[in-house]
Amino acid sequence: MSLLSVQNLCVNYDSIRAVKGISFTVEAGETVCLIGANGAGKTTTLKTLSGLLPATSGEIVFDGRKLHGMPAYQIAALKLALVPEGRGIFTRMSVLENLMMGAYNRSDRAAVQREIDDIYTLLPRLAERRQQQAGLLSGGEQQMLALARAMLSKPKLLMLDEPSMGLAPIMVQTIYRIIQTIAQQGITILLIEQNVRLALSISQRGYVMEHGDITLSGAAQTLANDPAVQAAYLGEL
Ligand code: ATP
């Protein structure tokens, strides 16, 4: 059984049909990307999976449970974590307080402290700024913090909405190295990106979304070599 299975999902905003009956799966341990142009329906899909938007129809099964109609806090408790576009960190709280929020539903305090120490070793920038207000961090540091906070919730599925958005190229590389480190730890990842080349480079499989539909899917390498994908998303090679 797939960790996540989405069947015929439709999501409307009043009369706008943003997601038009898409089906896809994510297996445990995979990194899968959902790629496509602005407005294709990617963010709407992730928000619906998180319970932040209601599905109009269709079925979502995560870890053996039907999510349809479940409120966002219950879905989060099933260990499905979303790092939203714009990171969603608490800007007036310190870096450490933000990290602690990621672990609010855990009772294993000693393990949490060990994991925060590991995060500080992996991401020394966060260690240096642990007492600083999170809103004062750079965009890349805020993305690091959002990833670290999500990790502390020990997700079974980590959904990332455009982690490279608005970052300088060098910081994009850093963030993607961190995402690969997370994947190597065995965390399953569903990644949304407009930077198609980057997303395919770290994914095993991908789905291409256009105007609310999935139009193409397959192994990341196959998609990267597909002439239609190259023409639409990868530019001249
Ligand atoms: P982006 O990368 O820009 O977020 P996307 O692929 O994630 O693009 P969505 O944000 O899911 O696309 O948008 C899908 C469609 O739904 C678009 O046509 C968009 O205009 C529309 N849409 C998104 N949010 C709303 C909303 N709150 N109300 C009405 N329409 C919306």
GROMACS .gro file of C-alpha atoms and ligand atoms in nm:
model
  268
    1MET     CA    1   0.000   0.000   0.000
    2SER     CA    2   0.125   0.347  -0.089
    3LEU     CA    3   0.200   0.590   0.194
    4LEU     CA    4  -0.012   0.848   0.010
    5SER     CA    5  -0.275   0.770  -0.249
    6VAL     CA    6  -0.478   1.045  -0.417
    7GLN     CA    7  -0.765   0.939  -0.645
    8ASN     CA    8  -0.968   1.169  -0.870
    9LEU     CA    9  -0.913   1.472  -0.647
   10CYS     CA   10  -1.109   1.783  -0.746
   11VAL     CA   11  -1.076   2.117  -0.570
   12ASN     CA   12  -1.281   2.424  -0.661
   13TYR     CA   13  -1.263   2.783  -0.545
   14ASP     CA   14  -1.630   2.871  -0.598
   15SER     CA   15  -1.667   2.844  -0.976
   16ILE     CA   16  -1.293   2.808  -1.045
   17ARG     CA   17  -1.188   2.447  -1.098
   18ALA     CA   18  -0.830   2.460  -0.970
   19VAL     CA   19  -0.770   2.081  -0.948
   20LYS     CA   20  -0.965   1.866  -1.195
   21GLY     CA   21  -0.959   1.502  -1.088
   22ILE     CA   22  -0.593   1.420  -1.034
   23SER     CA   23  -0.459   1.083  -0.918
   24PHE     CA   24  -0.111   1.010  -0.788
   25THR     CA   25   0.075   0.809  -0.528
   26VAL     CA   26   0.380   0.849  -0.305
   27GLU     CA   27   0.554   0.539  -0.173
   28ALA     CA   28   0.731   0.530   0.163
   29GLY     CA   29   1.092   0.646   0.131
   30GLU     CA   30   1.049   0.819  -0.206
   31THR     CA   31   1.106   1.178  -0.306
   32VAL     CA   32   0.834   1.272  -0.555
   33CYS     CA   33   0.789   1.608  -0.722
   34LEU     CA   34   0.484   1.784  -0.855
   35ILE     CA   35   0.601   2.024  -1.122
   36GLY     CA   36   0.434   2.271  -1.353
   37ALA     CA   37   0.384   2.636  -1.429
   38ASN     CA   38   0.242   2.906  -1.209
   39GLY     CA   39  -0.127   2.849  -1.143
   40ALA     CA   40  -0.127   2.479  -1.242
   41GLY     CA   41  -0.287   2.380  -0.911
   42LYS     CA   42   0.014   2.253  -0.718
   43THR     CA   43  -0.027   2.467  -0.405
   44THR     CA   44  -0.401   2.398  -0.402
   45THR     CA   45  -0.324   2.024  -0.403
   46LEU     CA   46  -0.083   2.047  -0.106
   47LYS     CA   47  -0.321   2.269   0.092
   48THR     CA   48  -0.600   2.019   0.035
   49LEU     CA   49  -0.379   1.728   0.148
   50SER     CA   50  -0.301   1.926   0.467
   51GLY     CA   51  -0.669   1.994   0.537
   52LEU     CA   52  -0.632   2.369   0.483
   53LEU     CA   53  -0.875   2.356   0.188
   54PRO     CA   54  -1.174   2.123   0.144
   55ALA     CA   55  -1.170   1.874  -0.143
   56THR     CA   56  -1.471   1.904  -0.372
   57SER     CA   57  -1.454   1.532  -0.451
   58GLY     CA   58  -1.209   1.245  -0.466
   59GLU     CA   59  -1.026   1.033  -0.216
   60ILE     CA   60  -0.706   1.090  -0.019
   61VAL     CA   61  -0.564   0.797   0.177
   62PHE     CA   62  -0.257   0.861   0.393
   63ASP     CA   63  -0.093   0.584   0.593
   64GLY     CA   64  -0.409   0.375   0.567
   65ARG     CA   65  -0.647   0.655   0.677
   66LYS     CA   66  -0.898   0.846   0.464
   67LEU     CA   67  -0.831   1.217   0.508
   68HIS     CA   68  -1.146   1.351   0.348
   69GLY     CA   69  -1.314   1.599   0.582
   70MET     CA   70  -1.047   1.567   0.851
   71PRO     CA   71  -0.941   1.900   1.006
   72ALA     CA   72  -0.583   2.022   0.957
   73TYR     CA   73  -0.474   1.958   1.317
   74GLN     CA   74  -0.580   1.592   1.298
   75ILE     CA   75  -0.398   1.549   0.968
   76ALA     CA   76  -0.085   1.705   1.122
   77ALA     CA   77  -0.115   1.459   1.411
   78LEU     CA   78  -0.097   1.174   1.156
   79LYS     CA   79   0.251   1.310   1.082
   80LEU     CA   80   0.185   1.469   0.748
   81ALA     CA   81   0.381   1.795   0.760
   82LEU     CA   82   0.366   2.094   0.525
   83VAL     CA   83   0.635   2.358   0.484
   84PRO     CA   84   0.427   2.619   0.303
   85GLU     CA   85   0.532   2.870   0.043
   86GLY     CA   86   0.670   3.166   0.240
   87ARG     CA   87   0.791   2.921   0.513
   88GLY     CA   88   0.520   2.989   0.775
   89ILE     CA   89   0.761   3.051   1.061
   90PHE     CA   90   0.670   3.254   1.371
   91THR     CA   91   0.859   3.575   1.299
   92ARG     CA   92   0.835   3.727   1.650
   93MET     CA   93   0.955   3.412   1.823
   94SER     CA   94   1.319   3.313   1.854
   95VAL     CA   95   1.484   3.048   1.639
   96LEU     CA   96   1.485   2.806   1.934
   97GLU     CA   97   1.118   2.875   2.015
   98ASN     CA   98   1.029   2.804   1.652
   99LEU     CA   99   1.216   2.473   1.669
  100MET     CA  100   1.036   2.382   1.992
  101MET     CA  101   0.701   2.449   1.820
  102GLY     CA  102   0.791   2.173   1.573
  103ALA     CA  103   0.815   1.931   1.865
  104TYR     CA  104   0.510   2.051   2.060
  105ASN     CA  105   0.328   1.718   2.028
  106ARG     CA  106   0.626   1.509   2.142
  107SER     CA  107   0.685   1.394   2.497
  108ASP     CA  108   1.037   1.253   2.447
  109ARG     CA  109   1.212   1.572   2.562
  110ALA     CA  110   1.562   1.422   2.581
  111ALA     CA  111   1.539   1.300   2.221
  112VAL     CA  112   1.408   1.640   2.110
  113GLN     CA  113   1.704   1.813   2.274
  114ARG     CA  114   1.944   1.570   2.105
  115GLU     CA  115   1.782   1.635   1.768
  116ILE     CA  116   1.801   2.012   1.819
  117ASP     CA  117   2.174   1.970   1.895
  118ASP     CA  118   2.207   1.767   1.573
  119ILE     CA  119   2.027   2.043   1.381
  120TYR     CA  120   2.267   2.300   1.525
  121THR     CA  121   2.562   2.086   1.412
  122LEU     CA  122   2.416   2.044   1.062
  123LEU     CA  123   2.304   2.408   1.037
  124PRO     CA  124   2.548   2.623   1.237
  125ARG     CA  125   2.376   2.941   1.117
  126LEU     CA  126   2.071   2.846   1.320
  127ALA     CA  127   2.292   2.769   1.621
  128GLU     CA  128   2.452   3.113   1.607
  129ARG     CA  129   2.111   3.277   1.586
  130ARG     CA  130   1.920   3.054   1.828
  131GLN     CA  131   1.810   3.343   2.052
  132GLN     CA  132   1.743   3.583   1.765
  133GLN     CA  133   1.394   3.669   1.642
  134ALA     CA  134   1.317   3.442   1.348
  135GLY     CA  135   1.179   3.735   1.146
  136LEU     CA  136   1.530   3.884   1.137
  137LEU     CA  137   1.679   3.583   0.957
  138SER     CA  138   1.750   3.594   0.583
  139GLY     CA  139   1.506   3.419   0.350
  140GLY     CA  140   1.738   3.119   0.317
  141GLU     CA  141   1.788   3.094   0.693
  142GLN     CA  142   1.410   3.109   0.742
  143GLN     CA  143   1.371   2.823   0.493
  144MET     CA  144   1.635   2.625   0.688
  145LEU     CA  145   1.442   2.693   1.008
  146ALA     CA  146   1.113   2.584   0.851
  147LEU     CA  147   1.275   2.257   0.733
  148ALA     CA  148   1.435   2.196   1.073
  149ARG     CA  149   1.109   2.266   1.255
  150ALA     CA  150   0.921   2.024   1.028
  151MET     CA  151   1.185   1.757   1.094
  152LEU     CA  152   1.132   1.788   1.469
  153SER     CA  153   0.770   1.685   1.420
  154LYS     CA  154   0.908   1.350   1.291
  155PRO     CA  155   0.691   1.350   0.977
  156LYS     CA  156   0.603   1.037   0.782
  157LEU     CA  157   0.550   1.260   0.481
  158LEU     CA  158   0.711   1.601   0.441
  159MET     CA  159   0.546   1.827   0.183
  160LEU     CA  160   0.752   2.121   0.060
  161ASP     CA  161   0.596   2.407  -0.135
  162GLU     CA  162   0.857   2.584  -0.349
  163PRO     CA  163   1.151   2.573  -0.108
  164SER     CA  164   1.371   2.759  -0.359
  165MET     CA  165   1.131   3.050  -0.398
  166GLY     CA  166   1.293   3.392  -0.371
  167LEU     CA  167   1.637   3.261  -0.272
  168ALA     CA  168   1.974   3.349  -0.421
  169PRO     CA  169   2.121   3.061  -0.631
  170ILE     CA  170   2.388   2.975  -0.373
  171MET     CA  171   2.124   2.953  -0.099
  172VAL     CA  172   1.905   2.737  -0.324
  173GLN     CA  173   2.193   2.489  -0.344
  174THR     CA  174   2.228   2.488   0.035
  175ILE     CA  175   1.856   2.431   0.087
  176TYR     CA  176   1.851   2.148  -0.167
  177ARG     CA  177   2.149   1.982   0.004
  178ILE     CA  178   1.952   1.996   0.328
  179ILE     CA  179   1.647   1.844   0.158
  180GLN     CA  180   1.865   1.562   0.023
  181THR     CA  181   2.005   1.503   0.371
  182ILE     CA  182   1.649   1.478   0.502
  183ALA     CA  183   1.559   1.229   0.225
  184GLN     CA  184   1.868   1.021   0.305
  185GLN     CA  185   1.739   0.988   0.660
  186GLY     CA  186   1.447   0.794   0.513
  187ILE     CA  187   1.186   1.071   0.523
  188THR     CA  188   0.933   1.057   0.239
  189ILE     CA  189   0.908   1.388   0.053
  190LEU     CA  190   0.647   1.541  -0.178
  191LEU     CA  191   0.804   1.846  -0.338
  192ILE     CA  192   0.647   2.126  -0.539
  193GLU     CA  193   0.876   2.335  -0.755
  194GLN     CA  194   0.867   2.573  -1.045
  195ASN     CA  195   1.238   2.508  -1.084
  196VAL     CA  196   1.178   2.183  -1.271
  197ARG     CA  197   1.541   2.092  -1.334
  198LEU     CA  198   1.622   2.122  -0.964
  199ALA     CA  199   1.316   1.925  -0.852
  200LEU     CA  200   1.381   1.639  -1.096
  201SER     CA  201   1.747   1.627  -0.992
  202ILE     CA  202   1.661   1.515  -0.637
  203SER     CA  203   1.340   1.316  -0.703
  204GLN     CA  204   1.288   0.954  -0.799
  205ARG     CA  205   0.956   1.026  -0.970
  206GLY     CA  206   0.760   1.326  -1.090
  207TYR     CA  207   0.415   1.438  -1.198
  208VAL     CA  208   0.361   1.728  -1.437
  209MET     CA  209   0.056   1.945  -1.364
  210GLU     CA  210  -0.104   2.175  -1.621
  211HIS     CA  211  -0.426   2.368  -1.571
  212GLY     CA  212  -0.542   2.149  -1.284
  213ASP     CA  213  -0.464   1.815  -1.454
  214ILE     CA  214  -0.172   1.574  -1.435
  215THR     CA  215  -0.056   1.550  -1.796
  216LEU     CA  216   0.261   1.343  -1.760
  217SER     CA  217   0.428   1.126  -1.498
  218GLY     CA  218   0.722   0.894  -1.465
  219ALA     CA  219   1.074   0.842  -1.340
  220ALA     CA  220   1.248   1.175  -1.282
  221GLN     CA  221   1.524   1.088  -1.526
  222THR     CA  222   1.270   0.996  -1.796
  223LEU     CA  223   1.082   1.323  -1.745
  224ALA     CA  224   1.406   1.522  -1.760
  225ASN     CA  225   1.479   1.363  -2.101
  226ASP     CA  226   1.123   1.402  -2.232
  227PRO     CA  227   1.115   1.646  -2.527
  228ALA     CA  228   0.781   1.798  -2.416
  229VAL     CA  229   0.912   1.859  -2.063
  230GLN     CA  230   1.236   2.001  -2.200
  231ALA     CA  231   1.052   2.236  -2.434
  232ALA     CA  232   0.803   2.355  -2.172
  233TYR     CA  233   1.013   2.366  -1.855
  234LEU     CA  234   1.381   2.312  -1.913
  235GLY     CA  235   1.454   2.562  -2.191
  236GLU     CA  236   1.730   2.501  -2.442
  237LEU     CA  237   1.969   2.227  -2.337
  238ATP     P1  238   0.185   2.880  -0.779
  238ATP     O1  239   0.316   2.819  -0.802
  238ATP     O2  240   0.170   3.017  -0.837
  238ATP     O3  241   0.135   2.871  -0.638
  238ATP     P2  242   0.019   2.659  -0.835
  238ATP     O4  243   0.048   2.558  -0.939
  238ATP     O5  244   0.054   2.623  -0.697
  238ATP     O6  245   0.087   2.794  -0.871
  238ATP     P3  246  -0.239   2.725  -0.737
  238ATP     O7  247  -0.188   2.832  -0.648
  238ATP     O8  248  -0.280   2.599  -0.676
  238ATP     O9  249  -0.133   2.693  -0.850
  238ATP    O10  250  -0.358   2.784  -0.823
  238ATP     C1  251  -0.441   2.706  -0.910
  238ATP     C2  252  -0.555   2.789  -0.965
  238ATP    O11  253  -0.645   2.827  -0.861
  238ATP     C3  254  -0.511   2.920  -1.030
  238ATP    O12  255  -0.593   2.942  -1.141
  238ATP     C4  256  -0.535   3.023  -0.924
  238ATP    O13  257  -0.562   3.148  -0.983
  238ATP     C5  258  -0.657   2.969  -0.853
  238ATP     N1  259  -0.658   3.007  -0.710
  238ATP     C6  260  -0.561   2.984  -0.620
  238ATP     N2  261  -0.597   3.030  -0.497
  238ATP     C7  262  -0.721   3.082  -0.511
  238ATP     C8  263  -0.816   3.144  -0.422
  238ATP     N3  264  -0.787   3.161  -0.292
  238ATP     N4  265  -0.934   3.187  -0.474
  238ATP     C9  266  -0.963   3.168  -0.605
  238ATP     N5  267  -0.879   3.111  -0.693
  238ATP    C10  268  -0.761   3.068  -0.649
   0.00000   0.00000   0.00000
